[in-house]
XYZ file of C-alpha atoms in Angstrom:
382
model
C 112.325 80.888 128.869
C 113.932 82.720 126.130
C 114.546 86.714 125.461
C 111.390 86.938 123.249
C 108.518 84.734 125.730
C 110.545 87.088 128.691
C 109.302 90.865 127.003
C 105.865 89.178 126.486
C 105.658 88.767 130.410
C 102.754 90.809 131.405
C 104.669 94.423 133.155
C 106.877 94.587 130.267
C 104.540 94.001 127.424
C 102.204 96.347 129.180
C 105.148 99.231 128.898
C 105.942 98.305 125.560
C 101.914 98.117 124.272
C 102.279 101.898 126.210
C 105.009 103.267 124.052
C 103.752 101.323 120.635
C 100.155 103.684 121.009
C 102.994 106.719 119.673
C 105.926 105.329 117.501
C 106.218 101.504 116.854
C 109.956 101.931 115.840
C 110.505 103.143 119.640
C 108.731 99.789 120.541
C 110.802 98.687 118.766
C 113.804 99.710 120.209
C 113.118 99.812 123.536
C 112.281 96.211 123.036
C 115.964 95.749 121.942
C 117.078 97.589 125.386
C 114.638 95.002 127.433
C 116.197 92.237 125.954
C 119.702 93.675 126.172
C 118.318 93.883 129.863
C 117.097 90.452 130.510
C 120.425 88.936 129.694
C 122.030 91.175 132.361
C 119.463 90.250 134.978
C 120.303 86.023 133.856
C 124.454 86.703 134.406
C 124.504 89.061 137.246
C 120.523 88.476 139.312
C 119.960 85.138 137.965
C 117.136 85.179 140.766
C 115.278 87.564 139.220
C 113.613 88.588 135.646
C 112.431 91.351 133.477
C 109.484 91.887 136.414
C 110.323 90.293 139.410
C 113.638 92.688 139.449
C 111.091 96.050 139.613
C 109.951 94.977 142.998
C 113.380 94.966 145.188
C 113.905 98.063 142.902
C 111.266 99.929 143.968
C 111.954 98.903 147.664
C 115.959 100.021 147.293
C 117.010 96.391 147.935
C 118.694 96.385 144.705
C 120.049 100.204 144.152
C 118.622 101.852 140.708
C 122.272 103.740 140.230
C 124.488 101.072 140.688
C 122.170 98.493 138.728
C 122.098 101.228 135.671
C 126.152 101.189 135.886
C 126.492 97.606 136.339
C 124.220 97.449 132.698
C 125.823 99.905 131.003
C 129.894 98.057 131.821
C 127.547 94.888 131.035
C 127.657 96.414 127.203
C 130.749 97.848 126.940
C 132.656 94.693 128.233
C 130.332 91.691 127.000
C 128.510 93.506 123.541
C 131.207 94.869 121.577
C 129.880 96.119 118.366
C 127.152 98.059 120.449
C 127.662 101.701 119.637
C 127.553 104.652 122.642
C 124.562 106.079 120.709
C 122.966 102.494 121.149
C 123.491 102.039 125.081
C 122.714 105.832 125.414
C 119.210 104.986 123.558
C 118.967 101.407 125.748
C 119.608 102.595 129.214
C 116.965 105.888 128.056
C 114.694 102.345 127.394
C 115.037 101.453 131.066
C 114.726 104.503 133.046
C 111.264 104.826 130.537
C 110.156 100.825 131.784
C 111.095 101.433 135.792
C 109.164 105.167 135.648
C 106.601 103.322 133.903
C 106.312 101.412 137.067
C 107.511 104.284 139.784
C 110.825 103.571 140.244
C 112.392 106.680 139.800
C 115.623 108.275 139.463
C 116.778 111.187 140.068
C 118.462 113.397 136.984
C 121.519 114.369 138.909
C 122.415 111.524 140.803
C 122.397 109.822 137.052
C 124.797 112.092 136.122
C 126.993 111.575 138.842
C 126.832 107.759 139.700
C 126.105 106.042 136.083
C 128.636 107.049 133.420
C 127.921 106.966 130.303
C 130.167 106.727 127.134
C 130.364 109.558 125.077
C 129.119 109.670 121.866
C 131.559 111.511 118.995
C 129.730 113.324 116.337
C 131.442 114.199 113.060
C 130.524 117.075 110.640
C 127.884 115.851 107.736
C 129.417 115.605 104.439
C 127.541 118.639 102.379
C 126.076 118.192 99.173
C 126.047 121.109 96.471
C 124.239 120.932 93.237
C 127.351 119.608 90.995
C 127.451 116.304 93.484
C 123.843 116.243 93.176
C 123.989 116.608 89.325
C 126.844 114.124 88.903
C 124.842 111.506 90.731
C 121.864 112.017 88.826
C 123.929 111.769 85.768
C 125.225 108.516 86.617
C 122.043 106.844 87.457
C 120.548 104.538 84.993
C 118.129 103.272 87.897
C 114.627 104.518 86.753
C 112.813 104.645 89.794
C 116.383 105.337 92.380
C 116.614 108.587 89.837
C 112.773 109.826 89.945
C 113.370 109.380 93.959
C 116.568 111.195 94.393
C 115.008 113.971 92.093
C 111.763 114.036 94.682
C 114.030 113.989 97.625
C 116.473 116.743 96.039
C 113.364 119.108 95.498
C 110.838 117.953 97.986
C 113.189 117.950 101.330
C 111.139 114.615 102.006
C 112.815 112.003 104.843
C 113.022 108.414 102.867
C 110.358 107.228 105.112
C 108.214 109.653 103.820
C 108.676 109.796 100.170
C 108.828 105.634 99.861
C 104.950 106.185 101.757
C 103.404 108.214 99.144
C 99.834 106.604 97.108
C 99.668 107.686 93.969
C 96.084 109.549 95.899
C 99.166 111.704 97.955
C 100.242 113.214 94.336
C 98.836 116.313 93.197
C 99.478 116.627 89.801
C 97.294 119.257 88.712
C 98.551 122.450 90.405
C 102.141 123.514 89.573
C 104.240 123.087 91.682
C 102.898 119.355 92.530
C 101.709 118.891 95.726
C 102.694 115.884 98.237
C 100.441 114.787 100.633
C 102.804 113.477 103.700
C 100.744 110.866 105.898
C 100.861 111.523 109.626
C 101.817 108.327 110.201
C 104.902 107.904 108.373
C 105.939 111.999 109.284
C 109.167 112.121 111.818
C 107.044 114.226 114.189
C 103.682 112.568 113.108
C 102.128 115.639 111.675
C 100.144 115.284 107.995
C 101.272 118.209 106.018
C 102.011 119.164 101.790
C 105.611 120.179 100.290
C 106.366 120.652 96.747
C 108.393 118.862 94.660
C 110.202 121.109 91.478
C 108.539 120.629 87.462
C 111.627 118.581 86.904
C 111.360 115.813 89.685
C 107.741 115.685 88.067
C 108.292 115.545 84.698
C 110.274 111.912 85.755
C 107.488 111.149 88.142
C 105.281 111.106 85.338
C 107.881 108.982 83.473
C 108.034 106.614 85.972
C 104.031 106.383 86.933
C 103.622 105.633 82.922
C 106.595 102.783 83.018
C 104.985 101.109 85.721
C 101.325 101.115 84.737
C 101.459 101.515 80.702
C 104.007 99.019 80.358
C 103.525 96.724 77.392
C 105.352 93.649 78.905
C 103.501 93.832 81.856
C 99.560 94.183 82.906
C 99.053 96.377 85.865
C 96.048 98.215 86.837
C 96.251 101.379 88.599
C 95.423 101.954 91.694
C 94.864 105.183 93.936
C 96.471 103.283 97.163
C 99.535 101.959 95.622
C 103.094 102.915 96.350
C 104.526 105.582 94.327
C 107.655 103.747 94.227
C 106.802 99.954 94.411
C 106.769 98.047 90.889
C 104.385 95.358 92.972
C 101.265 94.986 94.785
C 103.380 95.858 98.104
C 101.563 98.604 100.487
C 103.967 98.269 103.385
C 107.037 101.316 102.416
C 109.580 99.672 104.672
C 110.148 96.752 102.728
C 111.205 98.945 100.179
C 113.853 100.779 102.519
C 116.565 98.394 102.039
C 116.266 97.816 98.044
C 116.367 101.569 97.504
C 119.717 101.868 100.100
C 121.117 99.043 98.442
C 120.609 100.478 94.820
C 121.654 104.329 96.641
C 124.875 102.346 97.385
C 126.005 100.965 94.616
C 125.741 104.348 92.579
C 127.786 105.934 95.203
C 130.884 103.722 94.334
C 129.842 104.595 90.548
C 130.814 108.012 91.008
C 133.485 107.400 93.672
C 131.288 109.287 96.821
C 131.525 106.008 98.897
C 133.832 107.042 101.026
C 132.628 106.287 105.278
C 132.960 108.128 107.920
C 135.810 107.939 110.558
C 133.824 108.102 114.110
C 131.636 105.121 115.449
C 131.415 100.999 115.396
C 129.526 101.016 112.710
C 131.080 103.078 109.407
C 128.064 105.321 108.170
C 128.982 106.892 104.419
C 129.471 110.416 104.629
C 126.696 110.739 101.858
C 123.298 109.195 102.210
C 119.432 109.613 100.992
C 119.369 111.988 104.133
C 121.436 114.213 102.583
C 119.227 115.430 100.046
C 117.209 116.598 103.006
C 120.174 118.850 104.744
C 120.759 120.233 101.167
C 117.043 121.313 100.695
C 116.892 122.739 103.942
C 120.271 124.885 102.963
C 118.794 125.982 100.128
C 115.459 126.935 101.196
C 116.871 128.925 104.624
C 119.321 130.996 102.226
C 116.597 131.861 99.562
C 113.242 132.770 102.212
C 114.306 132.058 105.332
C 114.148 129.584 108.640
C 110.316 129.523 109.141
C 109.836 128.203 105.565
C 112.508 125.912 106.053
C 111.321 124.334 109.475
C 107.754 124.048 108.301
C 108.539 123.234 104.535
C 111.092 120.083 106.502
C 107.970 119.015 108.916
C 109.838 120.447 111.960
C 108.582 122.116 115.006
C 107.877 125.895 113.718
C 107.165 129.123 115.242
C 102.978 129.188 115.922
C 102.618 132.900 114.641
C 103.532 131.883 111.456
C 100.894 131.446 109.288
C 100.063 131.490 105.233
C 97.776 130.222 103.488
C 98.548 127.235 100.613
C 98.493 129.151 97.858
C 101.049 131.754 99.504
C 103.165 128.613 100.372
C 103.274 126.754 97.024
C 104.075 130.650 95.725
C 106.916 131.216 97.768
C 108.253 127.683 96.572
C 107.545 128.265 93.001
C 109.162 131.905 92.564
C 112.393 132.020 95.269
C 112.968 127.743 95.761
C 112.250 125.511 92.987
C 114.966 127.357 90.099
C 117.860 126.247 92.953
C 116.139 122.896 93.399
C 116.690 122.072 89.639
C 119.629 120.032 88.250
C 119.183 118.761 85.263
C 116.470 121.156 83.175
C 119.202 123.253 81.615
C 117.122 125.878 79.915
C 116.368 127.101 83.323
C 119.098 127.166 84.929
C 120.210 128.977 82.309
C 117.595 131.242 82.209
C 118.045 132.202 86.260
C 121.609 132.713 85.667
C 120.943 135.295 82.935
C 118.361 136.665 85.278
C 120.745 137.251 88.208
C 123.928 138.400 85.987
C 121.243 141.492 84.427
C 120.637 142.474 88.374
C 124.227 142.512 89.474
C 124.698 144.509 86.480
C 121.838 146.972 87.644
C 123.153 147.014 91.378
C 126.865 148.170 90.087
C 125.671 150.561 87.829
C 123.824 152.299 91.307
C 126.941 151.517 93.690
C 128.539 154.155 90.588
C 126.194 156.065 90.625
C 125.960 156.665 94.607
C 130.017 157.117 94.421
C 129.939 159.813 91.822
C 127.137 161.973 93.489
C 128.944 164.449 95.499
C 126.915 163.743 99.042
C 126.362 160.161 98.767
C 124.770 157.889 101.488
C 127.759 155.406 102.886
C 124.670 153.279 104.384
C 123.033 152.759 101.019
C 125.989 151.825 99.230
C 126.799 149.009 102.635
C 123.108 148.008 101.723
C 123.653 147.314 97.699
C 127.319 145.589 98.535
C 125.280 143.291 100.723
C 122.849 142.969 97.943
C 125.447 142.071 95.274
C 127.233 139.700 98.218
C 123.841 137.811 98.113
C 123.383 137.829 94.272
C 127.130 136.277 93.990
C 126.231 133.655 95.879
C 123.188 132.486 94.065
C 125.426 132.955 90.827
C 127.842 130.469 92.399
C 124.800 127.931 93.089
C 124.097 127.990 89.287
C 127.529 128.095 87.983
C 128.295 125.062 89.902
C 129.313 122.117 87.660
């Protein structure tokens, strides 16, 4: 019987249909623990399988603990190349199939009895707008540009933006709005973000390319792929053409460089970090609500605003630091925020040369100037 007919035995295909009915990527990986699993239980309880090992389990003939250790040494010694992150999420697999089927185990006698290794995190690279800028420079890739751009403005995950229909665009409000489908949202949630005039002035470049092409006869359609040139509707065939295309630019302009921690070498710059810089950019300018509901993650339930407040707040304090290649307005806010520094000294002067000044209100207009530096320093950038 091999790994695949031994997951479709009845107990664990019934877990696995279980955890498909919310995410099919955890299926998917917990399917990659089970089978992980069902080579353990061939070298070390050849007598048993993927079900008939739950029974002496459940009766304590076989102890949970020292079965969970005995798996997780059966990785580190026999599976090099897995990564701690990997057996952490596999052995999380398990203790989900034996609950699944009441064999439980206890939090703290985990902790003591079944060690497992540690995973090392590393710092994220951070992205300002000059490395955005320089990578958008250096991209001759038509459709890898219009999706950076949409990504760099729109705070989308990759998932999310290579899911959009050309129904999920509205063009005719400014800023566009992006429908997000539930079912391709991290935490499953439908919901709209923005994207800046500049990521859809290319849109509209690209949309044109694809359907007004001379060389080629394509008829729109409401339910295609923003980014697919075919008839594809399934986004995660795209995934890997789009990384492999994101590569390749990165060694253009010499940002290839991987991180030091973990089996696998992850670059220190990815399509996910377009996200971490939107969600910089949008805490500094309104704040962490925005940010965390603007991102699709978990926010605070009393707040509340209504669209047009939303794609307001976007258009007036986010979308001029979401811009990197419309010149004329960055520009135009740098001019804006050199005049109010200029205002804010002339009143720190004033205050000083007024015999009883205020020491608070002068604190308050040095913060204020602080502030306006820093956005200065986001345009100025190059």
């Amino acid at each position: 019987m091999n790994d695949q007919t031994m997951i479709e035995l009845p107990k664990p295909a019934a877990f696995l249909s279980s955890v498909e009915r919310n995410s099919t990527s955890s299926k998917k990986a917990y399917s990659s623990g089970l089978l992980h699993l069902n080579n353990f239980i061939l070298r070390h309880y050849s007598n048993y399988n993927l079900e008939t090992v739950l029974k002496p389990l459940l009766k304590n003939k076989i102890n949970i603990y020292q079965f969970l250790e005995g798996f997780v040494s059966y990785l580190l010694e026999t599976r090099i190349g897995i990564a701690p992150k990997s057996i952490s999420l596999y052995v999380t697999a398990l203790r989900s199939y034996f609950a699944y089927y009441d064999i439980d185990v206890i939090p703290s006698k985990f902790r003591r009895k079944v060690r497992l290794p540690k995973v090392h995190h590393e710092d994220e690279e951070p992205l300002d707008v000059s490395d955005i800028r320089k990578i958008l420079l250096s991209c001759n890739n038509r459709r890898l540009k219009t999706l950076i751009l949409v990504l760099a403005s729109g705070g989308m995950r990759v998932g999310e933006a290579l899911a959009v229909r050309n129904k999920d665009l509205d063009l005719s409000v400014s800023p566009t709005k992006v429908h997000i489908r539930k079912e391709y949202s991290k935490t499953r949630v439908a919901r709209e973000v923005y994207i800046s005039e500049e990521a859809t002035v290319y849109l509209k470049q690209w949309l044109d390319w694809k359907y007004k092409n001379p060389d080629r006869e394509r008829k729109f359609s409401e339910e295609d792929l923003v980014f697919t040139v075919y008839q594809s509707k399934n986004p995660k065939s795209l995934y890997m053409k789009i990384w492999h295309e994101f590569e390749r630019l990165l060694k253009i302009v010499q940002m290839d460089e991987k991180k030091e921690d973990g089996i696998y070498k992850r670059r220190k710059i990815s399509l996910h970090s377009f996200i971490r810089f939107v969600k910089t950019i949008i805490s500094n300018q309104v704040g962490q609500a925005y940010s965390e509901w603007f991102l699709g993650h978990s926010k605070c339930p009393y707040w509340t605003l209504k669209e047009v407040g939303r794609r307001e707040i976007y258009a007036t304090k986010c979308m001029k630091y979401l811009t990197f290649l419309d010149y004329t307005t960055l520009e135009t806010t740098g001019k804006n925020i050199e005049s109010k520094l200029l205002e804010k000294d002339k009143e720190i002067q004033m205050l000083r040369q007024h015999e009883s000044y205020n020491a608070d209100a002068i604190v308050t207009l040095s913060d204020q100037v602080r502030k306006l530096t820093e956005q200065m320093e986001l345009i100025r950038t190059n």
